[in-house]
Short mmCIF file of N, CA and C in Angstrom, two decimals:
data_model
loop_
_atom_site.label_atom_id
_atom_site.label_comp_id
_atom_site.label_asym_id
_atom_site.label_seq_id
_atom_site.Cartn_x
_atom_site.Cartn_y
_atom_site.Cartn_z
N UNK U 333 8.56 -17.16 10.49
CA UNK U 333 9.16 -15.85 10.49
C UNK U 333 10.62 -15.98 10.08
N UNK U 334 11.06 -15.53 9.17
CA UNK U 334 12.19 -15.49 8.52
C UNK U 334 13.38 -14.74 9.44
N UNK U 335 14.77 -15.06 9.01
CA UNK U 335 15.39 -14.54 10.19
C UNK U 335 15.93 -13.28 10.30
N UNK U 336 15.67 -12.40 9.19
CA UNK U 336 16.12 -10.91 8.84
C UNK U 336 15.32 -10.15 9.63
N UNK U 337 13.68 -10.78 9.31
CA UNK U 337 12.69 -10.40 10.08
C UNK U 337 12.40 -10.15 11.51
N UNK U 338 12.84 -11.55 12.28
CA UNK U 338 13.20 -11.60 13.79
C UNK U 338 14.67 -10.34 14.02
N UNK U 339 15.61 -10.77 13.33
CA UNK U 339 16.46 -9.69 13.73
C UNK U 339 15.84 -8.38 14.02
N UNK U 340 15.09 -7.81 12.86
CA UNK U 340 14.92 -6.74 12.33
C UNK U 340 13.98 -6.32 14.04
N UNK U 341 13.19 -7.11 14.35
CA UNK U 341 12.34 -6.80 15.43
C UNK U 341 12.67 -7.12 16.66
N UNK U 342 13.88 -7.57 16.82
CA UNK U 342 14.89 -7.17 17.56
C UNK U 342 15.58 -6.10 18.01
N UNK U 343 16.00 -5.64 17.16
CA UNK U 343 16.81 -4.40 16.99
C UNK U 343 16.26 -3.29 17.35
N UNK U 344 14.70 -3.37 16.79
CA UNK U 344 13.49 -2.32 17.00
C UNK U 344 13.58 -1.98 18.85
N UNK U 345 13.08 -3.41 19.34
CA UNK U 345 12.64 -3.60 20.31
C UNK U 345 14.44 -2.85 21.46
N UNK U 346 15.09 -3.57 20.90
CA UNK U 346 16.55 -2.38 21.53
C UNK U 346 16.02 -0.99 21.61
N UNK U 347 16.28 -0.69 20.54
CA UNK U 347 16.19 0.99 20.04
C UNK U 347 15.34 1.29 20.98
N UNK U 348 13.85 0.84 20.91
CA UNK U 348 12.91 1.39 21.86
C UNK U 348 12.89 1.23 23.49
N UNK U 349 13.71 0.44 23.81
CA UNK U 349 13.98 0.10 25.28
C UNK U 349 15.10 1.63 25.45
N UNK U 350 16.05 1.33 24.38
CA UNK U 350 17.15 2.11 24.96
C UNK U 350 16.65 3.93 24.77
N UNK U 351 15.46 4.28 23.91
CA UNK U 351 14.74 5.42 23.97
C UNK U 351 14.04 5.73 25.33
N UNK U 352 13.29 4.34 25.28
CA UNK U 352 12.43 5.03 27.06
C UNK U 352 13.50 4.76 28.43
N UNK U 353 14.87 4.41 27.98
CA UNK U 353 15.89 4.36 28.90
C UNK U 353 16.30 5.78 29.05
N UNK U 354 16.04 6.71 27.68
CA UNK U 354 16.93 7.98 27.98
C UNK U 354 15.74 9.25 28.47
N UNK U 355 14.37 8.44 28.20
CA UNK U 355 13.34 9.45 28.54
C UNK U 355 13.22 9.08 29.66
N UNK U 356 13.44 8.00 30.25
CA UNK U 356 13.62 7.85 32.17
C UNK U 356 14.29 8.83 32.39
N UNK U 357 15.38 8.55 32.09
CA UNK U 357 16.81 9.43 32.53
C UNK U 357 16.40 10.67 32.29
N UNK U 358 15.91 11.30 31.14
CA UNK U 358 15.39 12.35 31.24
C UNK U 358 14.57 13.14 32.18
N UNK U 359 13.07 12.09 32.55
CA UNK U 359 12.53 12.85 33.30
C UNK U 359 13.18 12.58 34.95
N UNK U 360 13.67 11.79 35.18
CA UNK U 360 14.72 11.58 36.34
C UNK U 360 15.30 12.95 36.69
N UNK U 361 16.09 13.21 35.63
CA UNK U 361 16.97 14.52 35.94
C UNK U 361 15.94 15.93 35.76
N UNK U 362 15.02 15.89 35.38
CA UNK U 362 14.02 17.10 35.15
C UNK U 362 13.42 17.50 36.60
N UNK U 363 13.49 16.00 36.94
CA UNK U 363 11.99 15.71 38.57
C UNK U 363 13.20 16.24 39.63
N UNK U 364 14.47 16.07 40.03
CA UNK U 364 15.42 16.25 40.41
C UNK U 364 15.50 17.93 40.60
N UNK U 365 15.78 18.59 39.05
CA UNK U 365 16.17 20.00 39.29
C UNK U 365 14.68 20.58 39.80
N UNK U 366 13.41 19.78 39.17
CA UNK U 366 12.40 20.66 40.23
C UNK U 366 12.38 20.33 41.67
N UNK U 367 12.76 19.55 42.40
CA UNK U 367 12.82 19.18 43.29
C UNK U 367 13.94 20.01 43.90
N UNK U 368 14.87 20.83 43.24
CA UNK U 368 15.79 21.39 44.11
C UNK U 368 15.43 22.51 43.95
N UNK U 369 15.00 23.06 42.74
CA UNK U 369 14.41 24.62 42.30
C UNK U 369 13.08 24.52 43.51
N UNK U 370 12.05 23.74 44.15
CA UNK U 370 11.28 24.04 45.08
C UNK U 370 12.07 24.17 46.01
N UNK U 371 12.92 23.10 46.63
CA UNK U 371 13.82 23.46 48.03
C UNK U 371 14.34 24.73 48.40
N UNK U 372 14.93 24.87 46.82
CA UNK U 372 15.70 26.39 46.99
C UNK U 372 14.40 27.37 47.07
N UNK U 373 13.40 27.46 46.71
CA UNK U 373 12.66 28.63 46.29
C UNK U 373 11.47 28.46 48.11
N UNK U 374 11.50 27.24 48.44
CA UNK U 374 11.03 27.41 49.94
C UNK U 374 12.26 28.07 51.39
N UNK U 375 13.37 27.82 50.96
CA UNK U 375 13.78 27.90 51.95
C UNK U 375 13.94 29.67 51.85
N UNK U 376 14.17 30.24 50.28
CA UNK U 376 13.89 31.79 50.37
C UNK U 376 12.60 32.38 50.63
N UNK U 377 11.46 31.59 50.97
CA UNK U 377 10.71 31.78 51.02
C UNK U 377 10.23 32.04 52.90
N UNK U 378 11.14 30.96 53.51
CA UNK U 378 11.08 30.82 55.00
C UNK U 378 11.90 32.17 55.13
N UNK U 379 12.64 32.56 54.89
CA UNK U 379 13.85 34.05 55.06
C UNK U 379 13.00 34.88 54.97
N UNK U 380 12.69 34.53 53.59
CA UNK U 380 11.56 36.29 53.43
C UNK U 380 10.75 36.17 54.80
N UNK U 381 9.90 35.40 54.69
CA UNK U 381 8.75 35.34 55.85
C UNK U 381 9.67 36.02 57.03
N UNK U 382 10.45 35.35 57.53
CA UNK U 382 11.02 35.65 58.80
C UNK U 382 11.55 37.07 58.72
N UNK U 383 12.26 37.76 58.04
CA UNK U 383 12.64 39.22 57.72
C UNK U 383 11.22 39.92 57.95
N UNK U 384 10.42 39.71 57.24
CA UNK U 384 9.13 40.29 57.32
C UNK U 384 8.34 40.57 58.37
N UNK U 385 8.08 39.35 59.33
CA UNK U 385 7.57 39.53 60.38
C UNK U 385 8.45 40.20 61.47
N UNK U 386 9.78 40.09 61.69
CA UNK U 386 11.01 40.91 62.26
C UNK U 386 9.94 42.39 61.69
N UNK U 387 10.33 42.77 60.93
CA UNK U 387 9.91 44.48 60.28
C UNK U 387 8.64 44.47 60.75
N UNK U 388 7.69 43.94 60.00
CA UNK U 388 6.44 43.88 60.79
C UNK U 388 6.20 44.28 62.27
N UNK U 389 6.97 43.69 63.39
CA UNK U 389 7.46 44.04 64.52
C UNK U 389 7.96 45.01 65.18
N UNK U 390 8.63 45.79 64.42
CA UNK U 390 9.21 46.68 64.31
C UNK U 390 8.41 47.70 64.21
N UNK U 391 7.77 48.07 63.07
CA UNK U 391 7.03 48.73 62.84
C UNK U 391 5.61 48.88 63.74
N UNK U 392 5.00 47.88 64.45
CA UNK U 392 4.12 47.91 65.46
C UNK U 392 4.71 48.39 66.93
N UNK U 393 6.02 48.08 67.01
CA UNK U 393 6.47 48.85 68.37
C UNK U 393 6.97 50.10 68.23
N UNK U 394 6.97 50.74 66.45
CA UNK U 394 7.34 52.18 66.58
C UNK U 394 5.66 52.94 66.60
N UNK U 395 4.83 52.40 65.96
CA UNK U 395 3.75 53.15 66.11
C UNK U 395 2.74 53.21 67.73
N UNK U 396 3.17 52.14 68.15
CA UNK U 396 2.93 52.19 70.02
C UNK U 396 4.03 53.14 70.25
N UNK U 397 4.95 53.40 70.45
CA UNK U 397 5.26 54.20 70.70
C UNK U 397 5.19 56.15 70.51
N UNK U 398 4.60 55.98 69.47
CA UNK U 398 4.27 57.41 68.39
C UNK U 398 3.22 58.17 69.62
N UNK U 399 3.41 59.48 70.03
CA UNK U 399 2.18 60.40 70.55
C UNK U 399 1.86 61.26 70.04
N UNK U 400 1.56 61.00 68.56
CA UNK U 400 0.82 61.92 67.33
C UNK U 400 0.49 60.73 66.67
N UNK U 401 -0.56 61.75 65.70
CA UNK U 401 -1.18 60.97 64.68
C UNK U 401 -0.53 61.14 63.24
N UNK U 402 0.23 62.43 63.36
CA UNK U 402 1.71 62.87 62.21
C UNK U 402 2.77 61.49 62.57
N UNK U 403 3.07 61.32 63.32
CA UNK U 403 3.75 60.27 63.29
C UNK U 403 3.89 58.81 62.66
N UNK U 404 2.49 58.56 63.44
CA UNK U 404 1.67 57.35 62.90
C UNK U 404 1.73 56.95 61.39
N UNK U 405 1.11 58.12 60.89
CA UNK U 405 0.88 58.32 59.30
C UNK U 405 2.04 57.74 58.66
N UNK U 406 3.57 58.72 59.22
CA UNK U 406 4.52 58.46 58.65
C UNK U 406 5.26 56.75 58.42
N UNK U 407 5.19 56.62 59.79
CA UNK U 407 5.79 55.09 59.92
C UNK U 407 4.88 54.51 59.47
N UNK U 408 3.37 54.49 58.57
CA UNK U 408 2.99 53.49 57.99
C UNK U 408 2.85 53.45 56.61
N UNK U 409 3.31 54.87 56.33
CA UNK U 409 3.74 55.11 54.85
C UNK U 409 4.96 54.32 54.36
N UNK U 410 6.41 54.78 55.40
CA UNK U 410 7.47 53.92 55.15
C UNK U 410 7.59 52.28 55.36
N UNK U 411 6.70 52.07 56.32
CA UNK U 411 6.20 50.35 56.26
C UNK U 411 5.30 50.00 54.59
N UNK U 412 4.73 50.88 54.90
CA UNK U 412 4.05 50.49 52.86
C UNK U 412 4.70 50.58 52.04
N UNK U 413 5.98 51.43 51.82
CA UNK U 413 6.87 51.23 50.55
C UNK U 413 8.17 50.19 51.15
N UNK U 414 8.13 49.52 52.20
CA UNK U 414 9.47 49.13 52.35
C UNK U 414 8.61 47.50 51.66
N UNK U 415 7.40 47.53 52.35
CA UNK U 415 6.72 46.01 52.11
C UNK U 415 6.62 45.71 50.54
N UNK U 416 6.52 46.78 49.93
CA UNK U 416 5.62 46.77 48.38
C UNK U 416 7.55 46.94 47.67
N UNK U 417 8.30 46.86 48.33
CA UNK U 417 9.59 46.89 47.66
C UNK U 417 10.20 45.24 48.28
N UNK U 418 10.00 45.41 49.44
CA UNK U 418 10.37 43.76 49.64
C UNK U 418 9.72 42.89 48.93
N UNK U 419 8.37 42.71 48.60
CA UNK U 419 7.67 41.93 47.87
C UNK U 419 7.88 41.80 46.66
N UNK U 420 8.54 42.57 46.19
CA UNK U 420 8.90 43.38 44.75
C UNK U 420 9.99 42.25 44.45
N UNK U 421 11.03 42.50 45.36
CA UNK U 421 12.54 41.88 45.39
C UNK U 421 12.45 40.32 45.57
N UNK U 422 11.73 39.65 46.68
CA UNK U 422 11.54 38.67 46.64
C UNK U 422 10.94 38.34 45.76
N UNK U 423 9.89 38.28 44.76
CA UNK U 423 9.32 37.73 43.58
C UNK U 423 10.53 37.85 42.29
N UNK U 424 11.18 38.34 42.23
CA UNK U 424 12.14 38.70 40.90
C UNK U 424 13.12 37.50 41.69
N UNK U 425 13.60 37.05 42.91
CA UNK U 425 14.60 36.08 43.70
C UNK U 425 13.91 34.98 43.31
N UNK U 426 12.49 34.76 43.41
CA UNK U 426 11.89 33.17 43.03
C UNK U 426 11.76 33.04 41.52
N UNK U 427 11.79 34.06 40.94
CA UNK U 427 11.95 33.71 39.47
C UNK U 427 12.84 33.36 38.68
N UNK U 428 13.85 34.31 39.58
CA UNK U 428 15.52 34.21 39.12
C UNK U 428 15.88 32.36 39.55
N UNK U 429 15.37 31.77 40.57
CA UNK U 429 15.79 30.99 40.84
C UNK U 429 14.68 29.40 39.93
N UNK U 430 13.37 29.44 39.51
CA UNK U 430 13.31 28.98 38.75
C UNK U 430 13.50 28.86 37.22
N UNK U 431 13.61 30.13 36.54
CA UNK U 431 13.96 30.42 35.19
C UNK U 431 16.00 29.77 34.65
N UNK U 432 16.66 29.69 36.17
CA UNK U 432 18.04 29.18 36.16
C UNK U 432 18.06 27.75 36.46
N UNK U 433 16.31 27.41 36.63
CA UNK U 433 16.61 25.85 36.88
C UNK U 433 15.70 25.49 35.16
N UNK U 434 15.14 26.24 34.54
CA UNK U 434 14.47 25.81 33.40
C UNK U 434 15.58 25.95 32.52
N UNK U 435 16.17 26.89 32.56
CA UNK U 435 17.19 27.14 31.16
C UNK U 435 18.67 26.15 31.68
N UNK U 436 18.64 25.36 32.93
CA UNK U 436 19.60 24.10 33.04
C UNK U 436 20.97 24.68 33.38
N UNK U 437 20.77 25.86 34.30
CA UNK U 437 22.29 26.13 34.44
C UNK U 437 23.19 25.91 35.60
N UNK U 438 23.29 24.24 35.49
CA UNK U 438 23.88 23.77 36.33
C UNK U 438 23.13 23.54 38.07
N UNK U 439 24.03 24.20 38.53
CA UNK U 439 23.43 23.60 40.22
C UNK U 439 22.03 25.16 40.34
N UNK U 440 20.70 24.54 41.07
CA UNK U 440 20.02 25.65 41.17
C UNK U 440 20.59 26.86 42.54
N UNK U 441 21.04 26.54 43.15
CA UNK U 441 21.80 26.98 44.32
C UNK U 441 22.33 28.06 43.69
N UNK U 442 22.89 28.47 42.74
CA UNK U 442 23.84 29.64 41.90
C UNK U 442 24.82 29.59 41.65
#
């Protein structure tokens, strides 16, 4: 093997080390922001829950309390649009918070 040759497959063998050096590094830092985009998107996820069941609560000790059935009706109408608006809000919060970890803007935190 001639020695231009050995060089030559040398050099290769660099290049390609120092490529799957930057696609480590790459997926390193990819595995990382998903790893913080889940943290962040569970721990809004523990809030919501907990807000929810609070209201939830709420709403079961106003309808024990209710001595109509006009009543009743009402407080479970406003429990149905407050839920179908919380649910609303929280899904647009977990999106907001992975779509800012796909497009790389910096810390996922905000």
């Amino acid at each position: 093997m001639s020695k231009q040759s050995t060089l030559s497959d040398t050099m290769r063998s660099a290049s390609e080390f120092a490529l799957s050096r930057d696609n480590s590094q790459a997926l390193a830092k990819a595995t990382e922001t998903w790893f913080a985009a889940t943290a962040e998107c569970q721990r809004e996820m523990m809030s919501f829950m907990s807000m929810r069941v609070e209201k939830d609560g709420e709403t079961a000790r106003e309808i024990l309390g209710c001595r109509n059935l006009a009543d009743v009706t009402a407080i479970q109408s406003r429990w149905l649009e407050e839920t179908v608006r919380d649910y609303n809000s929280e899904m647009t919060k977990l999106m907001t918070i992975y779509t800012k970890s796909v497009e790389g803007r910096g810390h996922v935190g905000g």
